[in-house]
PDB file of C-alpha atoms in Angstrom:
ATOM      1  CA  MET A   1     -61.096  -8.985  17.300  1.00  0.00           C
ATOM      2  CA  LEU A   2     -59.562  -5.521  18.259  1.00  0.00           C
ATOM      3  CA  ASP A   3     -57.291  -7.109  21.179  1.00  0.00           C
ATOM      4  CA  HIS A   4     -55.993  -9.248  18.194  1.00  0.00           C
ATOM      5  CA  ALA A   5     -55.465  -6.549  15.699  1.00  0.00           C
ATOM      6  CA  ALA A   6     -53.930  -4.444  17.997  1.00  0.00           C
ATOM      7  CA  ALA A   7     -51.388  -7.306  18.756  1.00  0.00           C
ATOM      8  CA  THR A   8     -50.966  -7.984  15.414  1.00  0.00           C
ATOM      9  CA  PHE A   9     -50.143  -4.345  14.691  1.00  0.00           C
ATOM     10  CA  ALA A  10     -48.014  -4.235  17.910  1.00  0.00           C
ATOM     11  CA  LEU A  11     -46.030  -6.981  16.650  1.00  0.00           C
ATOM     12  CA  LEU A  12     -45.133  -5.441  13.195  1.00  0.00           C
ATOM     13  CA  ALA A  13     -44.294  -2.045  14.692  1.00  0.00           C
ATOM     14  CA  SER A  14     -40.422  -3.399  15.068  1.00  0.00           C
ATOM     15  CA  SER A  15     -38.742  -2.180  11.928  1.00  0.00           C
ATOM     16  CA  THR A  16     -36.797  -5.700  12.084  1.00  0.00           C
ATOM     17  CA  ARG A  17     -39.681  -7.738  12.249  1.00  0.00           C
ATOM     18  CA  LEU A  18     -41.405  -5.752   9.733  1.00  0.00           C
ATOM     19  CA  HIS A  19     -38.437  -6.284   7.697  1.00  0.00           C
ATOM     20  CA  ILE A  20     -38.182  -9.899   8.162  1.00  0.00           C
ATOM     21  CA  MET A  21     -42.085 -10.261   7.091  1.00  0.00           C
ATOM     22  CA  TRP A  22     -41.145  -8.156   3.627  1.00  0.00           C
ATOM     23  CA  VAL A  23     -38.616 -10.729   3.346  1.00  0.00           C
ATOM     24  CA  LEU A  24     -40.433 -13.662   3.764  1.00  0.00           C
ATOM     25  CA  ALA A  25     -43.293 -12.186   1.438  1.00  0.00           C
ATOM     26  CA  GLU A  26     -40.686 -13.050  -1.281  1.00  0.00           C
ATOM     27  CA  SER A  27     -39.608 -16.318  -0.513  1.00  0.00           C
ATOM     28  CA  ASP A  28     -39.513 -18.774   2.657  1.00  0.00           C
ATOM     29  CA  SER A  29     -36.357 -18.374   4.206  1.00  0.00           C
ATOM     30  CA  ASP A  30     -33.956 -19.979   6.913  1.00  0.00           C
ATOM     31  CA  VAL A  31     -32.518 -17.807   9.998  1.00  0.00           C
ATOM     32  CA  SER A  32     -29.032 -17.406   8.325  1.00  0.00           C
ATOM     33  CA  SER A  33     -30.485 -16.010   5.183  1.00  0.00           C
ATOM     34  CA  LEU A  34     -33.249 -13.795   6.789  1.00  0.00           C
ATOM     35  CA  GLY A  35     -30.141 -12.074   9.056  1.00  0.00           C
ATOM     36  CA  ALA A  36     -28.008 -11.455   5.846  1.00  0.00           C
ATOM     37  CA  ARG A  37     -31.026  -9.997   4.425  1.00  0.00           C
ATOM     38  CA  VAL A  38     -32.258  -7.970   6.772  1.00  0.00           C
ATOM     39  CA  GLY A  39     -28.914  -7.055   8.158  1.00  0.00           C
ATOM     40  CA  ARG A  40     -29.114  -8.341  11.682  1.00  0.00           C
ATOM     41  CA  ALA A  41     -27.199 -10.782  13.844  1.00  0.00           C
ATOM     42  CA  LEU A  42     -28.348 -14.221  13.959  1.00  0.00           C
ATOM     43  CA  PRO A  43     -29.660 -14.102  17.691  1.00  0.00           C
ATOM     44  CA  THR A  44     -31.628 -10.857  16.764  1.00  0.00           C
ATOM     45  CA  ILE A  45     -32.975 -12.521  14.101  1.00  0.00           C
ATOM     46  CA  SER A  46     -33.890 -15.715  15.966  1.00  0.00           C
ATOM     47  CA  GLN A  47     -35.780 -13.738  19.135  1.00  0.00           C
ATOM     48  CA  HIS A  48     -37.927 -11.902  15.969  1.00  0.00           C
ATOM     49  CA  LEU A  49     -38.281 -14.957  14.827  1.00  0.00           C
ATOM     50  CA  THR A  50     -39.809 -16.295  18.025  1.00  0.00           C
ATOM     51  CA  GLN A  51     -42.328 -13.327  18.545  1.00  0.00           C
ATOM     52  CA  LEU A  52     -43.438 -13.543  14.909  1.00  0.00           C
ATOM     53  CA  LYS A  53     -44.210 -17.239  15.450  1.00  0.00           C
ATOM     54  CA  MET A  54     -45.783 -16.906  19.115  1.00  0.00           C
ATOM     55  CA  GLY A  55     -47.939 -14.167  17.747  1.00  0.00           C
ATOM     56  CA  GLY A  56     -48.986 -16.514  15.082  1.00  0.00           C
ATOM     57  CA  LEU A  57     -47.840 -14.645  12.101  1.00  0.00           C
ATOM     58  CA  VAL A  58     -44.899 -16.967  10.843  1.00  0.00           C
ATOM     59  CA  HIS A  59     -44.641 -20.682  11.339  1.00  0.00           C
ATOM     60  CA  ALA A  60     -41.512 -22.732  10.994  1.00  0.00           C
ATOM     61  CA  ARG A  61     -41.138 -26.228   9.162  1.00  0.00           C
ATOM     62  CA  ARG A  62     -37.628 -28.657   9.361  1.00  0.00           C
ATOM     63  CA  GLU A  63     -35.691 -29.343   6.013  1.00  0.00           C
ATOM     64  CA  GLY A  64     -32.820 -31.486   7.517  1.00  0.00           C
ATOM     65  CA  ARG A  65     -30.936 -29.330  10.184  1.00  0.00           C
ATOM     66  CA  ARG A  66     -32.432 -25.876   9.507  1.00  0.00           C
ATOM     67  CA  HIS A  67     -35.862 -24.202  10.348  1.00  0.00           C
ATOM     68  CA  VAL A  68     -37.352 -22.586   7.384  1.00  0.00           C
ATOM     69  CA  TYR A  69     -39.806 -19.929   7.983  1.00  0.00           C
ATOM     70  CA  SER A  70     -42.890 -18.598   6.242  1.00  0.00           C
ATOM     71  CA  ILE A  71     -45.650 -16.347   6.433  1.00  0.00           C
ATOM     72  CA  ARG A  72     -48.768 -18.433   8.126  1.00  0.00           C
ATOM     73  CA  ASP A  73     -51.524 -15.841   7.206  1.00  0.00           C
ATOM     74  CA  PRO A  74     -51.102 -13.877   3.641  1.00  0.00           C
ATOM     75  CA  ARG A  75     -53.779 -11.444   4.608  1.00  0.00           C
ATOM     76  CA  VAL A  76     -51.348  -9.934   7.046  1.00  0.00           C
ATOM     77  CA  LEU A  77     -49.182  -9.900   4.118  1.00  0.00           C
ATOM     78  CA  THR A  78     -51.734  -7.859   2.266  1.00  0.00           C
ATOM     79  CA  ILE A  79     -52.054  -5.223   5.117  1.00  0.00           C
ATOM     80  CA  VAL A  80     -47.972  -4.848   5.464  1.00  0.00           C
ATOM     81  CA  LYS A  81     -47.477  -4.063   1.513  1.00  0.00           C
ATOM     82  CA  LEU A  82     -50.570  -2.019   1.515  1.00  0.00           C
ATOM     83  CA  MET A  83     -48.836  -0.022   4.356  1.00  0.00           C
ATOM     84  CA  ILE A  84     -45.573  -0.138   3.293  1.00  0.00           C
ATOM     85  CA  GLY A  85     -46.393   1.115  -0.341  1.00  0.00           C
ATOM     86  CA  GLN A  86     -48.369   3.889   1.577  1.00  0.00           C
ATOM     87  CA  LEU A  87     -45.847   5.026   3.227  1.00  0.00           C
ATOM     88  CA  SER A  88     -43.420   4.991   0.150  1.00  0.00           C
ATOM     89  CA  GLU A  89     -45.366   7.040  -1.946  1.00  0.00           C
ATOM     90  CA  GLY A  90     -44.859   9.954   0.705  1.00  0.00           C
ATOM     91  CA  PRO A  91     -46.873  12.762   1.214  1.00  0.00           C
ATOM     92  CA  ARG A  92     -49.449  13.283  -1.890  1.00  0.00           C
ATOM     93  CA  PRO A  93     -48.858  16.742  -3.335  1.00  0.00           C
ATOM     94  CA  GLU A  94     -52.753  19.004  -2.576  1.00  0.00           C
ATOM     95  CA  THR A  95     -54.091  19.604  -5.696  1.00  0.00           C
ATOM     96  CA  ALA A  96     -54.380  23.589  -6.903  1.00  0.00           C
ATOM     97  CA  PRO A  97     -57.955  24.475  -6.994  1.00  0.00           C
ATOM     98  CA  ALA A  98     -58.993  25.683  -9.915  1.00  0.00           C
ATOM     99  CA  GLN A  99     -58.568  29.422 -10.941  1.00  0.00           C
ATOM    100  CA  HIS A 100     -61.831  31.076 -12.531  1.00  0.00           C
TER     101      HIS A 100
END
């Protein structure tokens, strides 16, 4: 169980893969759309999608000539949202001790 969790976190340690997961949280997407939203070249997006797919985090379905990717396990998305939400808040100011 811990090995699986560590492998999942290792996949999410890449800012590009994390960004892909964030985009897929909003809606399913093909490689071209992901490349435009993430700001990376299509071969780079394809490589990261392959890693995410092999890791069981995303899956693909065919729609005509294109592959559309989506999140395989929404529980991983909960972790991603929580992590990004916590980190985007920045350091929390410490409360000053009450003066008597």
